Amino acid sequence: MQTSKTYKIPFLVLALILIICFIINISLGSVSIPLKSIFNSLLGTADNESWQYIIQNYRLPKAFTAILVGSGLGISGLLMQTLFRNPLAGPFVLGITSGASLGVALIIMGASIFGGFFATILISKWSIVIAASLGSFLVLLTVLIVSAKVRDTMAILIIGLMFGSITAAIVSVLSYFSSAEQLQQYIFWGFGSLGNLSWYELFIFFLIYCIGIILSIVSIKGLNTLLLGENYAKSLGLNIKQSRLIIIIATSLLAGTITAFAGPIAFIGLAIPHMTRQIFNTSNHKILLPAVFLFGAIVMLICDSIAQVPTSDYTLPINAITSLIGAPVVIWLLVRKRKMMF
């Protein structure tokens, strides 16, 4: 069996690429900042206060958000693809994003029911984050109740998809009765954004993200065992329900928090695990988990750098860029019709 030492060089290369992408990402924007000034700013010896402010308060939080979003979605996708043994499963198959979207829709498009003053209070940055988190949590709670009662893992997948359909229907009804301004605000949230977080918000995001990552690491042994099939995993002494519960909670924390703080980011969670497997030819999650972390962070930084539209004042929706990269990967997977290491 291949060990982690076999992949030492690929890991070092990915880590180096991640550092390069990070520096490139914080160097791009509507304001051109020389590379030397960026290094000086990172070292705390910047000679231009305006550049220092831009880097410290906007570009660095955005770059760190990109790393958290890319790695978190990639790991969530890996967990779901292994749990459901389905190469087209992503981090949002449980209906977590749909629940978050419903929460945001109720705040943005339903706030007008309460009248002007209350609508102004309800529609704020933190209220949208809280609404998305509550929506994700309620769907998670329902999925956990269902998972405790059913034995078939595929039944959980189908139930998650049904929750997505129900929430989409409710959002459609809200959209029908909403004003153009409310629709526009909801659509802009749906585009996704990496550049709206302060250091304090990023810290809260990071804390929840860390819990999800820790649970993912704890579930590595269970994930490797599940690759052999549930019946064989049981014969090896794996507690299927407990492992499934940890995997679902880890995915929900990562995907739900990312959606709450950055909006629904498409295709990264679906495409990154497959792209990583093409480089690391293994199904061992001790290798795949850190590899997906690095690869997801790199791809998200690249997508954000492209979205900046270098030498321009325009910033494209991050969802548009991730879809342009992720969708061809999914199409390629379907065309190849190759069994993906499950």
Short mmCIF file of C-alpha atoms in Angstrom, two decimals:
data_model
loop_
_atom_site.label_atom_id
_atom_site.label_comp_id
_atom_site.label_asym_id
_atom_site.label_seq_id
_atom_site.Cartn_x
_atom_site.Cartn_y
_atom_site.Cartn_z
CA MET A 1 0.00 0.00 0.00
CA GLN A 2 1.28 3.45 -0.88
CA THR A 3 2.23 5.61 2.08
CA SER A 4 2.20 9.36 2.59
CA LYS A 5 5.97 9.44 1.89
CA THR A 6 5.23 8.47 -1.71
CA TYR A 7 3.30 11.72 -2.12
CA LYS A 8 5.79 13.98 -0.35
CA ILE A 9 6.86 15.80 -3.53
CA PRO A 10 3.29 16.39 -4.85
CA PHE A 11 2.31 17.80 -1.45
CA LEU A 12 5.32 20.13 -1.42
CA VAL A 13 4.52 21.28 -4.97
CA LEU A 14 0.89 21.97 -4.06
CA ALA A 15 1.95 23.88 -0.93
CA LEU A 16 4.31 26.02 -3.03
CA ILE A 17 1.60 26.67 -5.63
CA LEU A 18 -0.79 27.65 -2.82
CA ILE A 19 1.68 30.26 -1.52
CA ILE A 20 2.23 31.65 -5.03
CA CYS A 21 -1.54 31.82 -5.71
CA PHE A 22 -2.06 33.53 -2.35
CA ILE A 23 0.48 36.25 -3.15
CA ILE A 24 -0.89 36.73 -6.67
CA ASN A 25 -4.43 36.97 -5.30
CA ILE A 26 -3.65 39.76 -2.83
CA SER A 27 -1.68 41.63 -5.52
CA LEU A 28 -4.70 41.89 -7.85
CA GLY A 29 -7.49 44.45 -7.63
CA SER A 30 -8.69 47.81 -8.84
CA VAL A 31 -5.66 49.43 -7.16
CA SER A 32 -2.30 48.31 -8.53
CA ILE A 33 0.17 47.56 -5.72
CA PRO A 34 3.81 46.62 -6.43
CA LEU A 35 4.90 43.16 -5.28
CA LYS A 36 7.60 44.68 -3.04
CA SER A 37 5.00 46.77 -1.22
CA ILE A 38 2.86 43.66 -0.68
CA PHE A 39 5.74 41.85 1.02
CA ASN A 40 6.48 44.95 3.10
CA SER A 41 2.84 45.12 4.14
CA LEU A 42 2.83 41.46 5.16
CA LEU A 43 5.95 42.12 7.23
CA GLY A 44 4.37 45.23 8.77
CA THR A 45 6.84 47.67 7.19
CA ALA A 46 4.66 49.19 4.46
CA ASP A 47 5.67 52.64 3.20
CA ASN A 48 2.18 53.54 1.96
CA GLU A 49 -0.69 53.75 4.44
CA SER A 50 -3.41 53.44 1.77
CA TRP A 51 -1.89 50.27 0.34
CA GLN A 52 -1.40 48.92 3.86
CA TYR A 53 -5.09 49.51 4.64
CA ILE A 54 -6.26 47.87 1.39
CA ILE A 55 -4.11 44.78 1.93
CA GLN A 56 -4.77 44.35 5.66
CA ASN A 57 -8.51 45.08 5.68
CA TYR A 58 -9.71 43.85 2.31
CA ARG A 59 -7.36 41.66 0.31
CA LEU A 60 -5.98 39.48 3.11
CA PRO A 61 -9.43 38.62 4.57
CA LYS A 62 -10.67 37.88 1.04
CA ALA A 63 -7.71 35.60 0.29
CA PHE A 64 -8.11 33.72 3.57
CA THR A 65 -11.85 33.40 2.89
CA ALA A 66 -11.04 31.88 -0.51
CA ILE A 67 -8.77 29.31 1.17
CA LEU A 68 -11.43 28.37 3.73
CA VAL A 69 -14.21 28.19 1.12
CA GLY A 70 -12.22 26.17 -1.43
CA SER A 71 -10.78 23.69 1.06
CA GLY A 72 -14.05 23.37 3.01
CA LEU A 73 -16.19 22.70 -0.05
CA GLY A 74 -13.62 20.29 -1.47
CA ILE A 75 -13.50 18.25 1.74
CA SER A 76 -17.31 18.32 2.03
CA GLY A 77 -17.59 16.96 -1.51
CA LEU A 78 -15.07 14.21 -0.75
CA LEU A 79 -17.03 13.15 2.35
CA MET A 80 -20.33 13.02 0.46
CA GLN A 81 -18.91 11.13 -2.53
CA THR A 82 -17.46 8.50 -0.22
CA LEU A 83 -20.52 8.23 2.04
CA PHE A 84 -22.96 7.80 -0.86
CA ARG A 85 -20.45 6.00 -3.11
CA ASN A 86 -21.56 8.33 -5.87
CA PRO A 87 -19.04 10.31 -7.97
CA LEU A 88 -21.65 13.01 -8.69
CA ALA A 89 -22.54 13.66 -5.05
CA GLY A 90 -21.53 17.09 -3.77
CA PRO A 91 -21.54 18.90 -0.42
CA PHE A 92 -25.06 20.22 -1.03
CA VAL A 93 -26.91 16.95 -1.72
CA LEU A 94 -28.25 16.92 1.84
CA GLY A 95 -30.25 20.08 1.17
CA ILE A 96 -28.00 22.20 3.41
CA THR A 97 -27.56 24.98 0.85
CA SER A 98 -31.24 24.88 -0.01
CA GLY A 99 -32.07 25.41 3.67
CA ALA A 100 -29.65 28.34 3.82
CA SER A 101 -31.13 29.82 0.64
CA LEU A 102 -34.63 29.53 2.09
CA GLY A 103 -33.54 31.30 5.28
CA VAL A 104 -32.03 34.15 3.28
CA ALA A 105 -35.08 34.32 1.00
CA LEU A 106 -37.38 34.63 4.02
CA ILE A 107 -35.27 37.50 5.37
CA ILE A 108 -34.83 39.39 2.10
CA MET A 109 -38.13 38.72 0.34
CA GLY A 110 -40.28 38.20 3.43
CA ALA A 111 -38.99 41.10 5.52
CA SER A 112 -41.35 43.59 3.86
CA ILE A 113 -44.25 41.85 5.60
CA PHE A 114 -43.10 43.44 8.87
CA GLY A 115 -43.06 46.98 7.46
CA GLY A 116 -40.37 49.59 6.90
CA PHE A 117 -38.58 49.86 10.27
CA PHE A 118 -38.53 46.14 11.05
CA ALA A 119 -37.58 45.33 7.46
CA THR A 120 -34.55 47.63 7.79
CA ILE A 121 -33.50 45.87 10.99
CA LEU A 122 -34.05 42.39 9.57
CA ILE A 123 -32.14 42.96 6.35
CA SER A 124 -28.60 43.36 7.66
CA LYS A 125 -25.34 41.50 7.15
CA TRP A 126 -25.53 39.48 10.35
CA SER A 127 -29.25 38.76 10.01
CA ILE A 128 -28.62 37.18 6.61
CA VAL A 129 -25.78 35.07 8.06
CA ILE A 130 -27.95 34.00 10.99
CA ALA A 131 -30.93 33.24 8.71
CA ALA A 132 -28.74 31.12 6.41
CA SER A 133 -27.26 29.30 9.42
CA LEU A 134 -30.69 28.60 10.92
CA GLY A 135 -32.00 27.35 7.58
CA SER A 136 -29.02 25.01 7.23
CA PHE A 137 -29.38 23.84 10.84
CA LEU A 138 -33.08 23.00 10.48
CA VAL A 139 -32.41 20.93 7.36
CA LEU A 140 -29.46 19.26 9.12
CA LEU A 141 -31.64 18.45 12.13
CA THR A 142 -34.26 16.87 9.89
CA VAL A 143 -31.65 14.85 7.99
CA LEU A 144 -30.13 13.63 11.28
CA ILE A 145 -33.55 12.50 12.54
CA VAL A 146 -34.15 10.67 9.28
CA SER A 147 -30.65 9.11 9.27
CA ALA A 148 -31.28 7.70 12.75
CA LYS A 149 -34.39 5.91 11.51
CA VAL A 150 -33.31 4.60 8.10
CA ARG A 151 -30.63 2.05 7.34
CA ASP A 152 -30.20 2.77 3.66
CA THR A 153 -27.68 5.55 2.99
CA MET A 154 -29.17 6.20 -0.43
CA ALA A 155 -32.51 7.01 1.23
CA ILE A 156 -30.79 9.93 3.00
CA LEU A 157 -29.50 11.17 -0.36
CA ILE A 158 -32.99 11.07 -1.89
CA ILE A 159 -34.52 12.79 1.16
CA GLY A 160 -31.88 15.53 0.94
CA LEU A 161 -32.74 16.10 -2.71
CA MET A 162 -36.44 16.26 -1.85
CA PHE A 163 -35.73 18.91 0.79
CA GLY A 164 -33.94 20.86 -1.91
CA SER A 165 -37.01 20.66 -4.14
CA ILE A 166 -39.35 21.77 -1.33
CA THR A 167 -37.22 24.78 -0.37
CA ALA A 168 -36.80 25.75 -4.05
CA ALA A 169 -40.59 25.73 -4.42
CA ILE A 170 -41.04 28.00 -1.39
CA VAL A 171 -38.36 30.39 -2.70
CA SER A 172 -40.17 30.48 -6.06
CA VAL A 173 -43.42 31.49 -4.35
CA LEU A 174 -41.63 34.21 -2.37
CA SER A 175 -39.96 35.43 -5.56
CA TYR A 176 -43.31 35.68 -7.34
CA PHE A 177 -44.68 38.08 -4.71
CA SER A 178 -41.45 40.08 -4.22
CA SER A 179 -40.45 43.45 -5.61
CA ALA A 180 -37.72 43.90 -8.21
CA GLU A 181 -35.39 45.35 -5.57
CA GLN A 182 -35.83 42.35 -3.26
CA LEU A 183 -35.29 39.92 -6.12
CA GLN A 184 -32.13 41.75 -7.13
CA GLN A 185 -30.76 41.60 -3.58
CA TYR A 186 -31.47 37.86 -3.35
CA ILE A 187 -29.91 37.22 -6.76
CA PHE A 188 -26.78 39.15 -5.76
CA TRP A 189 -26.49 36.99 -2.62
CA GLY A 190 -26.81 33.92 -4.85
CA PHE A 191 -23.82 35.06 -6.90
CA GLY A 192 -21.56 34.38 -3.91
CA SER A 193 -18.92 36.71 -2.54
CA LEU A 194 -15.55 36.28 -0.85
CA GLY A 195 -14.78 39.92 -0.14
CA ASN A 196 -17.46 40.95 2.34
CA LEU A 197 -15.99 39.57 5.57
CA SER A 198 -14.26 41.57 8.28
CA TRP A 199 -11.55 40.00 10.45
CA TYR A 200 -14.09 39.41 13.24
CA GLU A 201 -16.54 37.68 10.88
CA LEU A 202 -13.69 35.66 9.40
CA PHE A 203 -12.69 34.57 12.93
CA ILE A 204 -16.23 33.26 13.64
CA PHE A 205 -16.20 31.53 10.25
CA PHE A 206 -12.80 29.98 11.01
CA LEU A 207 -13.89 28.59 14.41
CA ILE A 208 -16.87 26.70 12.94
CA TYR A 209 -14.75 25.64 9.96
CA CYS A 210 -12.15 24.12 12.33
CA ILE A 211 -14.82 22.01 14.06
CA GLY A 212 -15.88 20.65 10.66
CA ILE A 213 -12.27 19.87 9.70
CA ILE A 214 -11.60 18.11 13.03
CA LEU A 215 -14.69 15.93 12.54
CA SER A 216 -13.53 15.17 8.99
CA ILE A 217 -10.13 14.03 10.29
CA VAL A 218 -11.82 11.90 12.96
CA SER A 219 -13.89 10.17 10.25
CA ILE A 220 -10.90 9.19 8.04
CA LYS A 221 -10.82 5.59 9.26
CA GLY A 222 -14.57 5.25 8.76
CA LEU A 223 -14.35 6.74 5.26
CA ASN A 224 -11.65 4.28 4.21
CA THR A 225 -13.70 1.40 5.59
CA LEU A 226 -16.90 2.57 3.86
CA LEU A 227 -15.10 2.29 0.50
CA LEU A 228 -15.35 -1.48 0.93
CA GLY A 229 -19.15 -1.32 1.25
CA GLU A 230 -21.40 -1.02 4.30
CA ASN A 231 -21.79 -4.76 4.84
CA TYR A 232 -18.05 -5.37 4.80
CA ALA A 233 -17.52 -2.29 6.99
CA LYS A 234 -19.90 -3.77 9.58
CA SER A 235 -17.97 -7.03 9.53
CA LEU A 236 -14.83 -5.05 10.36
CA GLY A 237 -16.54 -3.61 13.43
CA LEU A 238 -17.38 -0.14 12.07
CA ASN A 239 -20.35 1.56 13.70
CA ILE A 240 -22.13 2.64 10.50
CA LYS A 241 -24.66 4.96 12.16
CA GLN A 242 -22.05 6.72 14.26
CA SER A 243 -19.65 7.18 11.33
CA ARG A 244 -22.48 8.37 9.09
CA LEU A 245 -23.57 10.86 11.75
CA ILE A 246 -20.06 12.33 12.12
CA ILE A 247 -19.66 12.62 8.33
CA ILE A 248 -23.04 14.33 7.92
CA ILE A 249 -22.37 16.80 10.76
CA ALA A 250 -18.88 17.60 9.39
CA THR A 251 -20.28 18.23 5.90
CA SER A 252 -23.14 20.31 7.25
CA LEU A 253 -20.87 22.49 9.37
CA LEU A 254 -18.51 23.14 6.47
CA ALA A 255 -21.07 23.58 3.69
CA GLY A 256 -23.61 25.40 5.86
CA THR A 257 -21.09 27.88 7.28
CA ILE A 258 -19.57 28.57 3.87
CA THR A 259 -23.02 29.23 2.41
CA ALA A 260 -23.94 31.48 5.32
CA PHE A 261 -20.82 33.65 5.06
CA ALA A 262 -19.93 33.48 1.35
CA GLY A 263 -23.16 32.47 -0.37
CA PRO A 264 -23.80 29.33 -2.44
CA ILE A 265 -20.55 28.55 -4.31
CA ALA A 266 -21.19 26.08 -7.12
CA PHE A 267 -19.22 23.08 -8.46
CA ILE A 268 -16.10 23.39 -6.26
CA GLY A 269 -17.24 20.64 -3.89
CA LEU A 270 -18.22 18.39 -6.78
CA ALA A 271 -15.19 18.88 -9.02
CA ILE A 272 -12.23 19.25 -6.61
CA PRO A 273 -12.22 15.65 -5.23
CA HIS A 274 -12.15 14.24 -8.78
CA MET A 275 -9.46 16.65 -9.93
CA THR A 276 -7.39 15.67 -6.88
CA ARG A 277 -7.76 11.95 -7.59
CA GLN A 278 -6.26 12.50 -11.04
CA ILE A 279 -3.06 13.78 -9.35
CA PHE A 280 -3.04 11.50 -6.30
CA ASN A 281 -3.90 8.08 -7.66
CA THR A 282 -5.23 6.72 -4.38
CA SER A 283 -8.47 6.18 -2.48
CA ASN A 284 -6.80 6.48 0.94
CA HIS A 285 -8.43 9.41 2.75
CA LYS A 286 -5.28 10.00 4.81
CA ILE A 287 -3.80 11.21 1.53
CA LEU A 288 -6.93 12.57 -0.16
CA LEU A 289 -8.12 14.78 2.72
CA PRO A 290 -5.01 17.03 2.93
CA ALA A 291 -4.61 16.90 -0.86
CA VAL A 292 -8.20 18.07 -1.40
CA PHE A 293 -7.60 20.80 1.20
CA LEU A 294 -4.63 22.16 -0.75
CA PHE A 295 -6.14 21.69 -4.20
CA GLY A 296 -9.46 23.24 -3.22
CA ALA A 297 -7.73 26.29 -1.73
CA ILE A 298 -5.57 26.71 -4.86
CA VAL A 299 -8.50 26.47 -7.29
CA MET A 300 -10.58 28.91 -5.24
CA LEU A 301 -7.73 31.45 -5.13
CA ILE A 302 -7.31 31.10 -8.91
CA CYS A 303 -11.06 31.56 -9.46
CA ASP A 304 -11.07 34.65 -7.25
CA SER A 305 -8.03 36.06 -9.07
CA ILE A 306 -9.81 35.59 -12.41
CA ALA A 307 -12.97 37.18 -10.98
CA GLN A 308 -10.96 40.29 -10.14
CA VAL A 309 -10.57 40.91 -13.91
CA PRO A 310 -6.92 42.08 -13.71
CA THR A 311 -6.26 45.70 -14.84
CA SER A 312 -10.00 46.40 -14.56
CA ASP A 313 -12.34 47.92 -11.95
CA TYR A 314 -14.88 45.14 -12.53
CA THR A 315 -15.34 42.11 -10.28
CA LEU A 316 -17.19 39.14 -11.76
CA PRO A 317 -19.51 36.93 -9.64
CA ILE A 318 -17.38 34.19 -8.11
CA ASN A 319 -20.12 31.64 -8.86
CA ALA A 320 -19.79 32.33 -12.58
CA ILE A 321 -16.06 31.57 -12.51
CA THR A 322 -16.36 28.38 -10.41
CA SER A 323 -19.13 27.12 -12.70
CA LEU A 324 -17.01 27.74 -15.80
CA ILE A 325 -14.27 25.60 -14.25
CA GLY A 326 -16.41 23.01 -12.47
CA ALA A 327 -19.06 22.30 -15.10
CA PRO A 328 -16.57 21.07 -17.78
CA VAL A 329 -15.07 18.72 -15.18
CA VAL A 330 -18.48 17.19 -14.46
CA ILE A 331 -19.20 16.86 -18.19
CA TRP A 332 -15.82 15.20 -18.66
CA LEU A 333 -16.63 12.72 -15.89
CA LEU A 334 -19.94 11.81 -17.50
CA VAL A 335 -18.42 11.44 -20.97
CA ARG A 336 -15.62 9.20 -19.74
CA LYS A 337 -18.09 6.96 -17.90
CA ARG A 338 -15.27 5.75 -15.74
CA LYS A 339 -15.84 4.13 -12.40
CA MET A 340 -14.32 6.51 -9.86
CA MET A 341 -12.43 4.52 -7.24
CA PHE A 342 -15.39 3.52 -5.10
#
